[in-house]
């Protein structure tokens, strides 16, 4: 990591953007300058970084001259507009929105799984969906060992995945309900406090939500294996940070629960927490603020020949977004790829 980089955080006032700044600081990311960008609404606002505050500037078409690396988390339409402009100015973009994920010109990367895909980037690298990232970290070692045929996943996703406004909506609804007051739902179509919504992103013609189809399609692209079948049900739950997922995995080769524990215990980015005799298993409240993907409740599916059930939890804002984005940036530096080819 020799070159000192000018780095822009685009969407620096949002839930993920703020966490990106924290992660850059915590990992001592090499930089000569960090620029905090957001919309015109936020110009002049201050965001904390290291021992100082950064003054937010507006992201415009002229913002990217002299910027080496831009980490975007400012929504899909913003990214669709500004990422190509940034690349034209010679800046490499790592984008956290869904805008570029399925574009054939853009690698979709989880550094523990497919760092080699960075080698063919053309300027824009996509960060996968938060629920997909943690699932990939846990599935990759199993796929390498026993070839995964099918995965049935149900998610329990935190409101922070929707952004800062959703965090505030859950807080407000809880406060109002505890005071006997009626609640208003603005961000979600229904009350989220003390409730579960089987509805993340928009519904599609096939009856699935877009979030569910992201898990299906992104898995194939990241693993580079179109034969893996994934079916998903994505649920928003009244949790602030960390997504939990129940996975049912069918493999070609038989693995015992102990085989899976041993495999995952030595895999990068994973901590196995599976001591049911002591009531120890991954929980959202423990994963929040942490980097790892936690795996527990590992057991054989007794209804099929080669099946494993497990429960995985990871902080959706860190590994699911900000951390994975920064890890992509670090891997670009390691592979000397911080340049537009
Ligand atoms: P702003 O705060 O100025 O609206 P979240 O996902 O938590 O809602 O955050 C979204 C982030 O994306 C915020 O930093 C927001 O800035 C930023 N953003 C949204 N629209 C634009 C835009 N058109 N140009 C630049 N930044 C944007």
Short mmCIF file of C-alpha atoms and ligand atoms in Angstrom, two decimals:
data_model
loop_
_atom_site.label_atom_id
_atom_site.label_comp_id
_atom_site.label_asym_id
_atom_site.label_seq_id
_atom_site.Cartn_x
_atom_site.Cartn_y
_atom_site.Cartn_z
CA UNK A 1 0.00 0.00 0.00
CA UNK A 2 2.49 2.62 -1.12
CA UNK A 3 0.58 5.34 -2.98
CA UNK A 4 -1.33 7.85 -0.91
CA UNK A 5 -4.76 8.28 -2.37
CA UNK A 6 -7.35 11.00 -2.65
CA UNK A 7 -10.51 9.21 -1.53
CA UNK A 8 -14.09 10.46 -1.81
CA UNK A 9 -16.89 9.07 0.35
CA UNK A 10 -20.04 9.76 -1.66
CA UNK A 11 -23.10 9.73 0.59
CA UNK A 12 -21.01 10.62 3.64
CA UNK A 13 -24.01 11.80 5.69
CA UNK A 14 -25.90 8.50 5.36
CA UNK A 15 -25.87 5.43 7.61
CA UNK A 16 -23.39 3.56 5.39
CA UNK A 17 -21.31 6.61 4.41
CA UNK A 18 -20.67 7.48 8.05
CA UNK A 19 -19.67 3.89 8.76
CA UNK A 20 -17.32 3.98 5.75
CA UNK A 21 -15.50 6.90 7.37
CA UNK A 22 -15.29 4.94 10.64
CA UNK A 23 -13.95 1.84 8.86
CA UNK A 24 -11.39 3.88 6.86
CA UNK A 25 -10.18 5.36 10.13
CA UNK A 26 -10.15 2.07 12.05
CA UNK A 27 -8.23 0.26 9.31
CA UNK A 28 -5.80 3.11 8.84
CA UNK A 29 -6.63 3.25 5.15
CA UNK A 30 -3.80 4.92 3.19
CA UNK A 31 -4.90 8.35 1.99
CA UNK A 32 -3.59 11.82 1.35
CA UNK A 33 -7.07 13.33 1.53
CA UNK A 34 -10.61 12.19 2.33
CA UNK A 35 -13.46 14.17 0.78
CA UNK A 36 -16.98 13.86 2.23
CA UNK A 37 -19.64 14.30 -0.47
CA UNK A 38 -23.44 14.31 -0.26
CA UNK A 39 -26.35 16.18 -1.80
CA UNK A 40 -26.81 19.96 -1.89
CA UNK A 41 -28.96 19.56 1.27
CA UNK A 42 -25.89 18.69 3.33
CA UNK A 43 -23.34 21.23 2.14
CA UNK A 44 -21.41 22.59 5.10
CA UNK A 45 -22.47 19.81 7.50
CA UNK A 46 -19.64 18.26 9.51
CA UNK A 47 -18.89 14.54 9.72
CA UNK A 48 -16.32 13.17 12.16
CA UNK A 49 -13.14 11.58 10.80
CA UNK A 50 -10.09 10.71 12.90
CA UNK A 51 -9.33 13.58 15.26
CA UNK A 52 -11.10 16.16 13.11
CA UNK A 53 -14.30 16.92 11.23
CA UNK A 54 -14.76 16.89 7.47
CA UNK A 55 -16.97 19.54 5.90
CA UNK A 56 -19.45 17.98 3.49
CA UNK A 57 -19.34 19.21 -0.10
CA UNK A 58 -21.94 18.72 -2.79
CA UNK A 59 -21.37 15.90 -5.27
CA UNK A 60 -21.47 17.44 -8.74
CA UNK A 61 -20.20 16.51 -12.18
CA UNK A 62 -16.95 18.34 -11.41
CA UNK A 63 -16.30 16.68 -8.06
CA UNK A 64 -14.07 13.85 -9.27
CA UNK A 65 -11.10 15.62 -10.87
CA UNK A 66 -8.02 14.53 -8.94
CA UNK A 67 -9.91 11.86 -6.95
CA UNK A 68 -8.31 8.38 -7.15
CA UNK A 69 -10.97 6.32 -5.47
CA UNK A 70 -14.66 7.00 -4.75
CA UNK A 71 -16.69 4.90 -2.33
CA UNK A 72 -20.36 5.41 -3.20
CA UNK A 73 -23.35 4.87 -0.96
CA UNK A 74 -25.79 7.47 -2.17
CA UNK A 75 -28.59 5.42 -3.75
CA UNK A 76 -28.97 3.72 -7.12
CA UNK A 77 -30.04 6.66 -9.27
CA UNK A 78 -27.27 8.90 -7.89
CA UNK A 79 -24.76 6.20 -8.61
CA UNK A 80 -26.10 5.57 -12.10
CA UNK A 81 -25.56 9.24 -12.86
CA UNK A 82 -22.28 9.98 -11.09
CA UNK A 83 -20.25 6.74 -11.23
CA UNK A 84 -19.59 6.97 -15.01
CA UNK A 85 -18.69 10.66 -14.62
CA UNK A 86 -16.21 9.74 -11.89
CA UNK A 87 -14.67 6.99 -14.04
CA UNK A 88 -14.33 9.41 -16.95
CA UNK A 89 -12.34 11.68 -14.64
CA UNK A 90 -9.95 8.76 -13.93
CA UNK A 91 -11.44 7.74 -10.59
CA UNK A 92 -12.10 4.11 -9.61
CA UNK A 93 -15.56 3.66 -8.07
CA UNK A 94 -16.64 1.06 -5.52
CA UNK A 95 -20.41 1.30 -5.45
CA UNK A 96 -22.67 0.10 -2.69
CA UNK A 97 -25.99 0.48 -4.56
CA UNK A 98 -27.68 -2.14 -6.73
CA UNK A 99 -27.20 -0.02 -9.88
CA UNK A 100 -24.16 -1.83 -11.30
CA UNK A 101 -24.26 -5.23 -9.62
CA UNK A 102 -25.57 -7.27 -12.53
CA UNK A 103 -23.76 -5.25 -15.22
CA UNK A 104 -21.38 -7.56 -17.14
CA UNK A 105 -18.72 -4.82 -17.19
CA UNK A 106 -18.65 -4.59 -13.38
CA UNK A 107 -17.17 -7.15 -11.01
CA UNK A 108 -19.35 -7.95 -7.97
CA UNK A 109 -16.94 -8.73 -5.18
CA UNK A 110 -16.70 -10.18 -1.70
CA UNK A 111 -12.95 -10.13 -1.03
CA UNK A 112 -12.96 -13.43 0.89
CA UNK A 113 -14.73 -15.13 -2.03
CA UNK A 114 -13.80 -13.70 -5.46
CA UNK A 115 -10.97 -11.13 -5.18
CA UNK A 116 -9.70 -12.30 -8.61
CA UNK A 117 -12.74 -10.69 -10.27
CA UNK A 118 -11.23 -7.29 -9.46
CA UNK A 119 -8.57 -7.98 -12.09
CA UNK A 120 -11.01 -7.29 -14.95
CA UNK A 121 -12.60 -4.12 -13.56
CA UNK A 122 -13.17 -1.24 -15.97
CA UNK A 123 -13.60 1.48 -13.37
CA UNK A 124 -16.76 0.51 -11.47
CA UNK A 125 -16.76 -2.32 -8.93
CA UNK A 126 -20.06 -3.25 -7.29
CA UNK A 127 -20.47 -4.12 -3.65
CA UNK A 128 -23.10 -6.88 -3.31
CA UNK A 129 -26.37 -6.68 -1.44
CA UNK A 130 -25.90 -6.86 2.34
CA UNK A 131 -27.80 -10.14 2.79
CA UNK A 132 -25.86 -11.73 -0.07
CA UNK A 133 -22.44 -10.76 1.29
CA UNK A 134 -22.73 -12.56 4.62
CA UNK A 135 -24.26 -15.60 2.92
CA UNK A 136 -21.35 -15.74 0.44
CA UNK A 137 -18.75 -15.60 3.22
CA UNK A 138 -20.40 -18.62 4.86
CA UNK A 139 -21.19 -20.59 1.69
CA UNK A 140 -17.86 -20.30 -0.14
CA UNK A 141 -15.88 -22.76 2.05
CA UNK A 142 -18.77 -25.25 1.88
CA UNK A 143 -19.07 -24.92 -1.89
CA UNK A 144 -15.31 -25.44 -2.35
CA UNK A 145 -15.42 -28.59 -0.22
CA UNK A 146 -18.73 -30.22 -1.16
CA UNK A 147 -20.33 -28.33 -4.09
CA UNK A 148 -23.58 -26.64 -3.15
CA UNK A 149 -26.60 -27.67 -5.21
CA UNK A 150 -29.35 -25.64 -3.54
CA UNK A 151 -29.83 -23.10 -0.76
CA UNK A 152 -33.10 -22.12 0.92
CA UNK A 153 -32.57 -18.87 2.82
CA UNK A 154 -34.86 -16.85 5.06
CA UNK A 155 -33.60 -13.50 6.27
CA UNK A 156 -34.35 -11.37 9.33
CA UNK A 157 -33.06 -7.97 8.24
CA UNK A 158 -32.35 -4.88 10.33
CA UNK A 159 -33.90 -1.50 9.53
CA UNK A 160 -30.48 0.15 9.11
CA UNK A 161 -30.34 -1.60 5.72
CA UNK A 162 -32.97 0.89 4.56
CA UNK A 163 -30.95 3.90 5.72
CA UNK A 164 -30.90 6.54 8.40
CA UNK A 165 -34.59 7.47 8.03
CA UNK A 166 -35.64 3.90 8.77
CA UNK A 167 -33.52 3.79 11.93
CA UNK A 168 -35.31 6.95 13.08
CA UNK A 169 -38.73 5.52 12.12
CA UNK A 170 -38.24 2.42 14.29
CA UNK A 171 -37.00 4.57 17.21
CA UNK A 172 -39.98 6.93 16.92
CA UNK A 173 -42.54 4.17 16.58
CA UNK A 174 -41.22 2.30 19.63
CA UNK A 175 -41.22 5.51 21.69
CA UNK A 176 -44.75 6.45 20.63
CA UNK A 177 -46.20 2.99 21.17
CA UNK A 178 -44.66 2.78 24.65
CA UNK A 179 -46.39 6.09 25.41
CA UNK A 180 -49.75 4.88 24.10
CA UNK A 181 -49.59 7.15 21.05
CA UNK A 182 -50.55 6.19 17.46
CA UNK A 183 -47.73 5.67 14.96
CA UNK A 184 -47.24 6.79 11.39
CA UNK A 185 -45.39 4.64 8.83
CA UNK A 186 -43.45 6.74 6.31
CA UNK A 187 -40.46 4.65 5.27
CA UNK A 188 -42.19 1.24 5.33
CA UNK A 189 -45.72 0.46 4.10
CA UNK A 190 -46.68 -0.75 7.61
CA UNK A 191 -45.63 -0.28 11.24
CA UNK A 192 -42.21 -1.90 11.75
CA UNK A 193 -42.05 -1.63 15.56
CA UNK A 194 -42.99 -4.99 17.16
CA UNK A 195 -43.74 -6.33 13.69
CA UNK A 196 -42.16 -8.32 10.81
CA UNK A 197 -42.63 -7.34 7.17
CA UNK A 198 -42.13 -10.07 4.53
CA UNK A 199 -41.39 -7.32 2.06
CA UNK A 200 -37.97 -5.82 1.24
CA UNK A 201 -37.63 -3.69 -1.89
CA UNK A 202 -40.36 -3.90 -4.54
CA UNK A 203 -42.45 -6.89 -5.60
CA UNK A 204 -41.67 -8.38 -9.00
CA UNK A 205 -43.80 -10.14 -11.59
CA UNK A 206 -42.74 -13.58 -10.32
CA UNK A 207 -44.10 -12.86 -6.82
CA UNK A 208 -40.66 -12.49 -5.24
CA UNK A 209 -39.27 -9.20 -4.01
CA UNK A 210 -36.30 -7.55 -5.70
CA UNK A 211 -34.26 -8.21 -2.53
CA UNK A 212 -35.01 -11.94 -2.79
CA UNK A 213 -34.00 -12.02 -6.45
CA UNK A 214 -30.78 -10.14 -5.62
CA UNK A 215 -29.80 -13.05 -3.37
CA UNK A 216 -30.50 -15.50 -6.19
CA UNK A 217 -28.72 -13.66 -9.00
CA UNK A 218 -25.82 -12.16 -7.07
CA UNK A 219 -24.89 -15.57 -5.61
CA UNK A 220 -24.41 -16.98 -9.11
CA UNK A 221 -22.30 -14.02 -10.24
CA UNK A 222 -20.07 -13.95 -7.13
CA UNK A 223 -19.55 -17.73 -6.98
CA UNK A 224 -19.11 -17.87 -10.76
CA UNK A 225 -21.31 -20.97 -10.81
CA UNK A 226 -24.73 -20.79 -12.50
CA UNK A 227 -25.64 -24.25 -11.23
CA UNK A 228 -26.19 -23.11 -7.62
CA UNK A 229 -29.92 -22.77 -6.97
CA UNK A 230 -31.03 -20.25 -4.37
CA UNK A 231 -34.55 -19.52 -3.17
CA UNK A 232 -35.08 -16.70 -0.67
CA UNK A 233 -37.66 -15.13 1.63
CA UNK A 234 -36.53 -11.74 2.92
CA UNK A 235 -38.14 -10.27 6.03
CA UNK A 236 -37.63 -6.88 7.67
CA UNK A 237 -37.61 -7.17 11.47
CA UNK A 238 -37.55 -4.52 14.21
CA UNK A 239 -33.80 -4.78 14.83
CA UNK A 240 -31.51 -1.79 14.37
CA UNK A 241 -28.25 -3.42 13.27
CA UNK A 242 -27.25 -6.89 11.91
CA UNK A 243 -29.02 -9.19 9.53
CA UNK A 244 -29.73 -12.78 10.62
CA UNK A 245 -30.26 -15.58 8.12
CA UNK A 246 -31.49 -19.15 8.33
CA UNK A 247 -29.80 -21.28 5.65
CA UNK A 248 -30.76 -24.74 4.46
CA UNK A 249 -27.99 -26.03 2.20
CA UNK A 250 -27.99 -29.12 -0.01
CA UNK A 251 -24.59 -30.33 -1.14
CA UNK A 252 -23.38 -32.88 -3.65
CA UNK A 253 -20.90 -34.42 -1.20
CA UNK A 254 -22.01 -35.31 2.33
CA UNK A 255 -20.71 -33.13 5.16
CA UNK A 256 -21.40 -33.77 8.82
CA UNK A 257 -22.21 -30.88 11.15
CA UNK A 258 -18.72 -31.29 12.62
CA UNK A 259 -17.16 -31.14 9.14
CA UNK A 260 -18.95 -27.84 8.54
CA UNK A 261 -17.90 -26.45 11.94
CA UNK A 262 -14.28 -27.34 11.20
CA UNK A 263 -14.40 -25.88 7.68
CA UNK A 264 -15.96 -22.62 8.79
CA UNK A 265 -13.74 -22.25 11.85
CA UNK A 266 -10.72 -21.83 9.59
CA UNK A 267 -12.42 -19.74 6.89
CA UNK A 268 -11.61 -16.03 6.55
CA UNK A 269 -14.13 -13.57 7.98
CA UNK A 270 -16.06 -16.20 9.97
CA UNK A 271 -16.43 -16.86 13.69
CA UNK A 272 -18.22 -20.08 14.63
CA UNK A 273 -20.43 -19.57 17.70
CA UNK A 274 -22.11 -22.90 18.23
CA UNK A 275 -22.31 -24.03 21.85
CA UNK A 276 -25.99 -24.83 22.29
CA UNK A 277 -25.35 -26.52 25.66
CA UNK A 278 -24.46 -23.03 26.92
CA UNK A 279 -27.16 -21.21 24.86
CA UNK A 280 -24.45 -19.69 22.69
CA UNK A 281 -25.35 -18.91 19.10
CA UNK A 282 -25.02 -15.83 16.88
CA UNK A 283 -27.28 -12.91 17.78
CA UNK A 284 -27.85 -9.54 16.13
CA UNK A 285 -27.07 -7.58 19.29
CA UNK A 286 -23.64 -9.22 19.57
CA UNK A 287 -22.69 -8.91 15.90
CA UNK A 288 -23.55 -5.19 15.75
CA UNK A 289 -20.39 -3.12 15.34
CA UNK A 290 -18.27 -6.21 14.59
CA UNK A 291 -16.58 -7.28 11.36
CA UNK A 292 -17.10 -11.04 11.30
CA UNK A 293 -19.89 -13.19 9.97
CA UNK A 294 -21.02 -15.35 12.90
CA UNK A 295 -22.24 -18.88 12.24
CA UNK A 296 -24.05 -21.21 14.63
CA UNK A 297 -26.90 -23.72 15.04
CA UNK A 298 -25.02 -25.93 12.58
CA UNK A 299 -26.88 -29.22 12.20
CA UNK A 300 -27.61 -31.87 9.63
CA UNK A 301 -30.92 -31.68 7.78
CA UNK A 302 -32.39 -35.08 8.59
CA UNK A 303 -34.94 -34.91 5.76
CA UNK A 304 -32.43 -35.13 2.89
CA UNK A 305 -29.25 -37.07 2.25
CA UNK A 306 -26.72 -34.22 2.13
CA UNK A 307 -28.18 -31.26 3.94
CA UNK A 308 -27.01 -28.70 6.49
CA UNK A 309 -28.98 -26.10 8.42
CA UNK A 310 -27.29 -23.11 9.98
CA UNK A 311 -27.88 -19.61 11.32
CA UNK A 312 -25.65 -16.72 10.28
CA UNK A 313 -25.51 -13.17 11.59
CA UNK A 314 -23.45 -10.18 10.50
CA UNK A 315 -23.56 -6.40 10.87
CA UNK A 316 -25.27 -5.29 7.66
CA UNK A 317 -23.76 -1.81 7.80
CA UNK A 318 -20.22 -3.11 8.34
CA UNK A 319 -19.61 -6.41 6.49
CA UNK A 320 -22.85 -5.95 4.55
CA UNK A 321 -21.82 -2.52 3.26
CA UNK A 322 -19.08 -0.20 4.57
CA UNK A 323 -16.50 -2.81 5.57
CA UNK A 324 -16.87 -4.89 2.41
CA UNK A 325 -16.51 -1.70 0.33
CA UNK A 326 -13.32 -0.72 2.14
CA UNK A 327 -12.00 -4.30 1.90
CA UNK A 328 -12.57 -4.12 -1.87
CA UNK A 329 -10.60 -0.86 -1.94
CA UNK A 330 -7.78 -2.46 0.09
CA UNK A 331 -7.71 -5.44 -2.27
CA UNK A 332 -7.55 -3.08 -5.26
CA UNK A 333 -4.49 -1.45 -3.69
CA UNK A 334 -2.87 -4.83 -2.92
CA UNK A 335 -3.37 -5.93 -6.52
CA UNK A 336 -2.24 -2.53 -7.88
CA UNK A 337 -5.59 -1.92 -9.53
CA UNK A 338 -6.46 1.61 -8.41
CA UNK A 339 -6.56 2.98 -11.94
CA UNK A 340 -9.08 3.13 -14.73
CA UNK A 341 -7.82 0.81 -17.48
P1 LIG B 1 -27.99 13.80 1.97
O1 LIG B 1 -27.85 13.55 3.45
O2 LIG B 1 -27.41 15.13 1.58
O3 LIG B 1 -29.37 13.56 1.46
P2 LIG B 1 -29.07 6.85 3.66
O4 LIG B 1 -28.93 5.61 2.82
O5 LIG B 1 -28.67 6.65 5.07
O6 LIG B 1 -30.42 7.48 3.51
O7 LIG B 1 -28.00 7.91 3.02
C1 LIG B 1 -28.02 8.29 1.67
C2 LIG B 1 -26.80 9.15 1.38
O8 LIG B 1 -26.82 9.48 -0.02
C3 LIG B 1 -26.80 10.49 2.12
O9 LIG B 1 -25.48 10.85 2.42
C4 LIG B 1 -27.39 11.42 1.07
O10 LIG B 1 -27.01 12.77 1.24
C5 LIG B 1 -26.73 10.88 -0.18
N1 LIG B 1 -27.45 11.32 -1.38
C6 LIG B 1 -28.72 11.10 -1.71
N2 LIG B 1 -29.02 11.69 -2.89
C7 LIG B 1 -27.89 12.29 -3.32
C8 LIG B 1 -27.54 13.06 -4.47
N3 LIG B 1 -28.41 13.33 -5.44
N4 LIG B 1 -26.27 13.53 -4.56
C9 LIG B 1 -25.37 13.27 -3.60
N5 LIG B 1 -25.63 12.54 -2.48
C10 LIG B 1 -26.88 12.05 -2.35
#
